[in-house]
mmCIF file of C-alpha atoms in Angstrom:
data_model
loop_
_atom_site.group_PDB
_atom_site.id
_atom_site.type_symbol
_atom_site.label_atom_id
_atom_site.label_comp_id
_atom_site.label_asym_id
_atom_site.label_seq_id
_atom_site.Cartn_x
_atom_site.Cartn_y
_atom_site.Cartn_z
ATOM 1 C CA MET D 1 102.530 158.128 124.339
ATOM 2 C CA GLY D 2 105.774 160.954 125.494
ATOM 3 C CA LYS D 3 104.707 164.337 124.724
ATOM 4 C CA GLY D 4 106.514 165.047 121.630
ATOM 5 C CA LYS D 5 106.241 161.657 119.669
ATOM 6 C CA SER D 6 104.588 161.331 116.789
ATOM 7 C CA VAL D 7 102.880 158.145 115.137
ATOM 8 C CA ARG D 8 103.381 157.536 111.491
ATOM 9 C CA ALA D 9 99.932 155.674 110.274
ATOM 10 C CA LEU D 10 101.764 154.988 106.937
ATOM 11 C CA ASP D 11 105.931 154.814 106.767
ATOM 12 C CA GLY D 12 108.225 153.938 103.584
ATOM 13 C CA VAL D 13 104.918 152.968 101.526
ATOM 14 C CA SER D 14 105.528 152.097 97.659
ATOM 15 C CA LEU D 15 103.653 150.774 95.725
ATOM 16 C CA ARG D 16 102.499 150.078 91.452
ATOM 17 C CA LEU D 17 99.457 150.068 89.943
ATOM 18 C CA GLU D 18 99.223 149.054 86.225
ATOM 19 C CA ARG D 19 96.208 150.377 84.371
ATOM 20 C CA GLY D 20 93.370 147.650 84.027
ATOM 21 C CA LYS D 21 95.013 145.408 87.179
ATOM 22 C CA THR D 22 93.329 144.582 91.054
ATOM 23 C CA LEU D 23 95.991 145.622 93.692
ATOM 24 C CA GLY D 24 94.307 143.918 96.303
ATOM 25 C CA VAL D 25 95.909 145.035 99.931
ATOM 26 C CA VAL D 26 94.545 143.801 103.045
ATOM 27 C CA GLY D 27 95.944 144.178 106.801
ATOM 28 C CA GLU D 28 93.463 144.227 109.946
ATOM 29 C CA SER D 29 92.104 147.032 111.321
ATOM 30 C CA GLY D 30 94.315 149.596 112.279
ATOM 31 C CA SER D 31 97.514 149.030 109.804
ATOM 32 C CA GLY D 32 96.599 152.157 107.218
ATOM 33 C CA LYS D 33 94.776 150.323 104.708
ATOM 34 C CA SER D 34 92.036 153.471 105.026
ATOM 35 C CA THR D 35 94.544 155.672 105.651
ATOM 36 C CA LEU D 36 96.909 154.571 102.530
ATOM 37 C CA ALA D 37 93.438 154.918 100.391
ATOM 38 C CA ARG D 38 92.486 158.525 102.142
ATOM 39 C CA VAL D 39 96.135 160.050 101.070
ATOM 40 C CA ILE D 40 96.848 159.285 97.056
ATOM 41 C CA VAL D 41 92.620 161.062 97.129
ATOM 42 C CA ARG D 42 94.168 164.008 98.891
ATOM 43 C CA LEU D 43 91.045 162.877 101.820
ATOM 44 C CA THR D 44 94.080 162.823 104.123
ATOM 45 C CA ALA D 45 96.851 165.907 103.790
ATOM 46 C CA ALA D 46 100.583 163.635 103.853
ATOM 47 C CA LYS D 47 103.627 165.686 105.083
ATOM 48 C CA SER D 48 106.038 163.833 102.454
ATOM 49 C CA GLY D 49 105.567 160.885 100.034
ATOM 50 C CA GLU D 50 104.742 161.383 96.642
ATOM 51 C CA VAL D 51 101.779 159.784 94.398
ATOM 52 C CA PHE D 52 102.100 159.725 90.751
ATOM 53 C CA PHE D 53 98.829 159.096 88.623
ATOM 54 C CA GLU D 54 99.365 159.600 85.090
ATOM 55 C CA GLY D 55 103.289 161.088 84.857
ATOM 56 C CA ARG D 56 102.156 164.013 87.291
ATOM 57 C CA ASN D 57 102.165 163.835 91.529
ATOM 58 C CA ALA D 58 99.044 164.302 92.696
ATOM 59 C CA LEU D 59 100.505 165.824 96.154
ATOM 60 C CA THR D 60 102.018 168.631 94.626
ATOM 61 C CA LEU D 61 99.284 169.914 92.471
ATOM 62 C CA GLY D 62 97.208 173.161 93.186
ATOM 63 C CA ARG D 63 93.680 172.975 93.809
ATOM 64 C CA GLY D 64 92.148 173.145 89.802
ATOM 65 C CA GLU D 65 94.970 170.259 88.517
ATOM 66 C CA MET D 66 93.439 168.010 91.763
ATOM 67 C CA ARG D 67 90.285 168.350 90.324
ATOM 68 C CA ALA D 68 90.947 167.566 86.909
ATOM 69 C CA VAL D 69 92.269 164.304 88.649
ATOM 70 C CA ARG D 70 89.544 163.373 90.708
ATOM 71 C CA ARG D 71 88.309 162.928 87.106
ATOM 72 C CA GLU D 72 90.309 159.454 86.550
ATOM 73 C CA MET D 73 90.279 159.059 90.235
ATOM 74 C CA GLN D 74 87.726 157.998 92.328
ATOM 75 C CA MET D 75 86.045 156.487 94.915
ATOM 76 C CA VAL D 76 84.143 153.399 96.369
ATOM 77 C CA PHE D 77 83.551 153.993 100.312
ATOM 78 C CA GLN D 78 83.075 150.785 102.932
ATOM 79 C CA ASP D 79 79.281 152.640 104.315
ATOM 80 C CA PRO D 80 76.785 152.866 101.343
ATOM 81 C CA ALA D 81 75.256 154.748 103.988
ATOM 82 C CA GLY D 82 77.162 157.184 104.912
ATOM 83 C CA SER D 83 78.381 158.145 101.125
ATOM 84 C CA LEU D 84 74.645 158.775 100.609
ATOM 85 C CA ASN D 85 73.150 162.088 101.649
ATOM 86 C CA PRO D 86 70.617 161.308 102.576
ATOM 87 C CA ARG D 87 68.543 164.350 101.824
ATOM 88 C CA MET D 88 68.708 164.128 97.827
ATOM 89 C CA ARG D 89 66.987 161.779 95.463
ATOM 90 C CA VAL D 90 69.805 158.827 94.231
ATOM 91 C CA GLY D 91 69.717 160.076 90.612
ATOM 92 C CA ALA D 92 70.631 163.956 92.333
ATOM 93 C CA ILE D 93 73.365 161.599 94.101
ATOM 94 C CA VAL D 94 74.706 160.167 90.848
ATOM 95 C CA GLY D 95 74.713 162.524 88.406
ATOM 96 C CA GLU D 96 76.148 164.909 90.803
ATOM 97 C CA PRO D 97 79.685 164.148 89.864
ATOM 98 C CA LEU D 98 78.770 164.954 86.298
ATOM 99 C CA ILE D 99 77.617 168.470 87.739
ATOM 100 C CA VAL D 100 80.978 169.517 89.835
ATOM 101 C CA HIS D 101 82.710 168.984 86.821
ATOM 102 C CA GLY D 102 80.937 171.095 84.335
ATOM 103 C CA ILE D 103 80.208 167.725 81.807
ATOM 104 C CA VAL D 104 76.530 168.355 81.570
ATOM 105 C CA LYS D 105 73.666 169.763 83.940
ATOM 106 C CA GLY D 106 69.981 169.683 84.409
ATOM 107 C CA LYS D 107 68.186 166.258 82.339
ATOM 108 C CA ALA D 108 70.680 165.341 80.562
ATOM 109 C CA ALA D 109 72.552 164.740 83.950
ATOM 110 C CA TRP D 110 69.444 162.995 85.137
ATOM 111 C CA ALA D 111 69.374 160.757 82.227
ATOM 112 C CA ARG D 112 73.333 159.961 82.124
ATOM 113 C CA ALA D 113 72.255 158.983 86.619
ATOM 114 C CA GLU D 114 69.557 156.647 85.631
ATOM 115 C CA GLU D 115 72.393 155.023 82.772
ATOM 116 C CA ALA D 116 74.987 154.265 85.129
ATOM 117 C CA MET D 117 72.648 153.233 87.400
ATOM 118 C CA GLU D 118 71.092 150.532 85.145
ATOM 119 C CA GLU D 119 74.443 149.670 84.790
ATOM 120 C CA CYS D 120 74.987 148.586 88.128
ATOM 121 C CA GLY D 121 71.743 146.775 88.170
ATOM 122 C CA LEU D 122 69.538 149.183 89.467
ATOM 123 C CA GLU D 123 66.076 150.178 87.399
ATOM 124 C CA ARG D 124 65.835 153.635 85.600
ATOM 125 C CA GLY D 125 62.445 154.224 87.554
ATOM 126 C CA MET D 126 64.701 154.451 91.652
ATOM 127 C CA SER D 127 66.214 157.326 90.520
ATOM 128 C CA ARG D 128 63.146 158.886 92.286
ATOM 129 C CA ARG D 129 63.722 157.357 95.727
ATOM 130 C CA TYR D 130 65.966 158.562 98.542
ATOM 131 C CA PRO D 131 69.023 156.113 100.299
ATOM 132 C CA HIS D 132 66.794 155.037 103.192
ATOM 133 C CA GLU D 133 64.458 153.219 100.641
ATOM 134 C CA PHE D 134 66.971 151.118 99.249
ATOM 135 C CA SER D 135 69.083 147.491 100.922
ATOM 136 C CA GLY D 136 72.735 148.044 101.823
ATOM 137 C CA GLY D 137 73.023 146.191 98.463
ATOM 138 C CA GLN D 138 71.499 148.918 97.004
ATOM 139 C CA ARG D 139 72.491 151.465 98.702
ATOM 140 C CA GLN D 140 76.727 149.842 97.099
ATOM 141 C CA ARG D 141 74.746 149.730 94.226
ATOM 142 C CA ILE D 142 74.591 153.918 94.242
ATOM 143 C CA ALA D 143 77.604 155.014 94.760
ATOM 144 C CA ILE D 144 79.345 152.173 92.510
ATOM 145 C CA ALA D 145 77.754 154.031 89.755
ATOM 146 C CA ARG D 146 78.394 157.203 90.914
ATOM 147 C CA ALA D 147 82.115 156.459 90.987
ATOM 148 C CA MET D 148 81.289 154.812 87.684
ATOM 149 C CA ILE D 149 79.864 157.724 85.811
ATOM 150 C CA LEU D 150 82.687 160.258 85.370
ATOM 151 C CA ARG D 151 84.189 157.215 83.624
ATOM 152 C CA PRO D 152 87.678 156.802 85.874
ATOM 153 C CA LYS D 153 90.522 155.089 84.932
ATOM 154 C CA LEU D 154 91.649 154.016 88.767
ATOM 155 C CA VAL D 155 88.819 153.140 91.473
ATOM 156 C CA ILE D 156 90.020 152.645 95.220
ATOM 157 C CA CYS D 157 87.668 150.591 96.954
ATOM 158 C CA ASP D 158 87.869 150.566 100.426
ATOM 159 C CA GLU D 159 86.674 147.666 102.757
ATOM 160 C CA PRO D 160 82.787 147.910 99.468
ATOM 161 C CA THR D 161 81.825 144.798 101.183
ATOM 162 C CA SER D 162 82.811 144.646 104.547
ATOM 163 C CA ALA D 163 79.300 146.139 105.768
ATOM 164 C CA LEU D 164 77.454 143.524 103.928
ATOM 165 C CA ASP D 165 76.259 140.324 104.017
ATOM 166 C CA VAL D 166 77.983 137.697 102.242
ATOM 167 C CA SER D 167 75.268 136.393 99.368
ATOM 168 C CA VAL D 168 75.410 140.003 98.860
ATOM 169 C CA GLN D 169 79.170 140.438 98.895
ATOM 170 C CA ALA D 170 78.940 138.195 95.500
ATOM 171 C CA GLN D 171 76.806 140.446 93.934
ATOM 172 C CA ILE D 172 78.621 143.653 94.267
ATOM 173 C CA LEU D 173 82.654 141.492 93.779
ATOM 174 C CA ASN D 174 81.024 140.423 90.763
ATOM 175 C CA LEU D 175 79.689 143.530 89.549
ATOM 176 C CA LEU D 176 82.965 145.377 90.301
ATOM 177 C CA LYS D 177 85.097 142.901 88.450
ATOM 178 C CA ASP D 178 82.586 143.021 84.902
ATOM 179 C CA LEU D 179 82.560 146.983 85.279
ATOM 180 C CA GLN D 180 86.696 146.787 85.318
ATOM 181 C CA GLU D 181 85.767 144.268 82.067
ATOM 182 C CA ARG D 182 84.202 146.853 80.299
ATOM 183 C CA MET D 183 86.189 150.240 82.070
ATOM 184 C CA GLY D 184 89.028 148.744 81.659
ATOM 185 C CA LEU D 185 89.022 150.337 85.662
ATOM 186 C CA ALA D 186 92.389 149.838 87.537
ATOM 187 C CA TYR D 187 91.237 148.726 91.273
ATOM 188 C CA LEU D 188 93.069 149.908 94.473
ATOM 189 C CA PHE D 189 91.265 147.643 96.201
ATOM 190 C CA ILE D 190 91.245 147.825 100.300
ATOM 191 C CA SER D 191 89.968 144.602 102.637
ATOM 192 C CA HIS D 192 91.044 142.779 106.063
ATOM 193 C CA ASP D 193 88.972 139.310 104.421
ATOM 194 C CA ILE D 194 91.059 137.503 102.422
ATOM 195 C CA ALA D 195 89.602 135.216 100.441
ATOM 196 C CA VAL D 196 87.846 138.412 99.039
ATOM 197 C CA VAL D 197 90.984 139.814 98.352
ATOM 198 C CA ASN D 198 92.189 135.821 96.581
ATOM 199 C CA HIS D 199 88.955 136.840 94.503
ATOM 200 C CA MET D 200 89.463 140.236 93.079
ATOM 201 C CA SER D 201 93.396 140.853 92.851
ATOM 202 C CA ASP D 202 95.769 140.493 90.371
ATOM 203 C CA GLU D 203 98.873 141.525 92.758
ATOM 204 C CA VAL D 204 98.579 141.189 96.485
ATOM 205 C CA ALA D 205 100.330 144.129 99.083
ATOM 206 C CA VAL D 206 100.152 142.862 103.246
ATOM 207 C CA MET D 207 100.019 146.036 105.544
ATOM 208 C CA LYS D 208 101.305 146.086 108.941
ATOM 209 C CA ASP D 209 101.959 149.249 111.426
ATOM 210 C CA GLY D 210 101.653 151.437 108.119
ATOM 211 C CA ARG D 211 103.828 149.510 107.054
ATOM 212 C CA ILE D 212 104.201 146.885 103.364
ATOM 213 C CA VAL D 213 105.479 143.141 104.773
ATOM 214 C CA GLU D 214 104.806 141.791 101.682
ATOM 215 C CA GLU D 215 104.098 142.199 98.228
ATOM 216 C CA GLY D 216 103.504 140.093 95.129
ATOM 217 C CA VAL D 217 101.643 138.283 92.571
ATOM 218 C CA ARG D 218 98.064 137.024 94.137
ATOM 219 C CA GLU D 219 99.147 133.171 93.907
ATOM 220 C CA GLU D 220 102.392 133.267 95.445
ATOM 221 C CA VAL D 221 101.159 135.672 98.515
ATOM 222 C CA LEU D 222 98.610 134.437 99.577
ATOM 223 C CA GLU D 223 99.395 130.257 98.632
ATOM 224 C CA ARG D 224 103.271 130.610 99.061
ATOM 225 C CA PRO D 225 103.052 133.294 102.180
ATOM 226 C CA LYS D 226 106.431 133.766 103.749
ATOM 227 C CA HIS D 227 106.122 136.883 105.702
ATOM 228 C CA GLU D 228 104.909 135.323 109.464
ATOM 229 C CA TYR D 229 102.854 138.637 109.955
ATOM 230 C CA THR D 230 100.711 137.163 106.434
ATOM 231 C CA GLN D 231 100.505 133.396 107.861
ATOM 232 C CA ALA D 232 99.193 134.636 110.958
ATOM 233 C CA LEU D 233 96.291 135.886 108.765
ATOM 234 C CA LEU D 234 96.054 133.686 106.372
ATOM 235 C CA SER D 235 95.686 130.774 109.519
ATOM 236 C CA ALA D 236 92.909 133.149 111.337
ATOM 237 C CA VAL D 237 90.809 131.693 109.259
ATOM 238 C CA PRO D 238 91.772 127.987 108.850
ATOM 239 C CA GLY D 239 88.731 125.790 108.348
ATOM 240 C CA GLN D 240 86.747 128.538 106.883
ATOM 241 C CA LYS D 241 88.706 129.181 103.606
ATOM 242 C CA SER D 242 87.774 127.414 101.019
ATOM 243 C CA GLU D 243 84.575 127.656 102.368
ATOM 244 C CA ARG D 244 84.586 131.297 102.106
ATOM 245 C CA LEU D 245 86.451 131.247 98.798
ATOM 246 C CA SER D 246 83.500 129.480 97.594
ATOM 247 C CA ALA D 247 80.737 132.123 99.402
ATOM 248 C CA VAL D 248 81.938 135.246 97.453
ATOM 249 C CA GLY D 249 82.649 133.475 93.845
ATOM 250 C CA GLY D 250 86.534 132.367 94.647
ATOM 251 C CA ARG D 251 88.642 131.310 92.092
#
């Protein structure tokens, strides 16, 4: 790359997500999907642009204001092992957001953590174990419980099943859908797996080189794609599509 030149990780991206709905963002590795997620929650600084959440531009909020917004905007990461502190018991991990945001602490936080774990398919007695004592699917359930304990309005799922085998993927996806129905959550669901995006999403946005190249209702984009890049993504798994959709509980 020439001296003085720069690359835009995101360029002209404009998305809208309604309460209680799921917007799936799909694209190859390096397309800008994870950068988009990190910019929205301000884990990565944006040089320009706007991110409106509940009528406020999150990119211009002060630290205290952004902290309040983060109670309603949570994230589930790709690698559950990497997102969980190996030195903390999982009850403390799940309950930590309650303490950080000054909601409850001590035994009350621990009790709420056990309730959240139970909602995510984990037994209360597991709260005293450490992350390494769990399987990959169980660790992702712990991460989901931590994200849900604050009862957020928006949850950003950044490749939440890509590190799991197909049978466990189906369990985690069904858990996410069940929690969405019960809590009225909005999901920004990021994945390179079209079958997973098809199963989870109401609307789909296709990313390439930091840009949205196609966007619309799930059926329109994935069954009648207009952009050649979307067509190429779909044709990459021609004989496996129906099998993959079935494996993850597809429609």
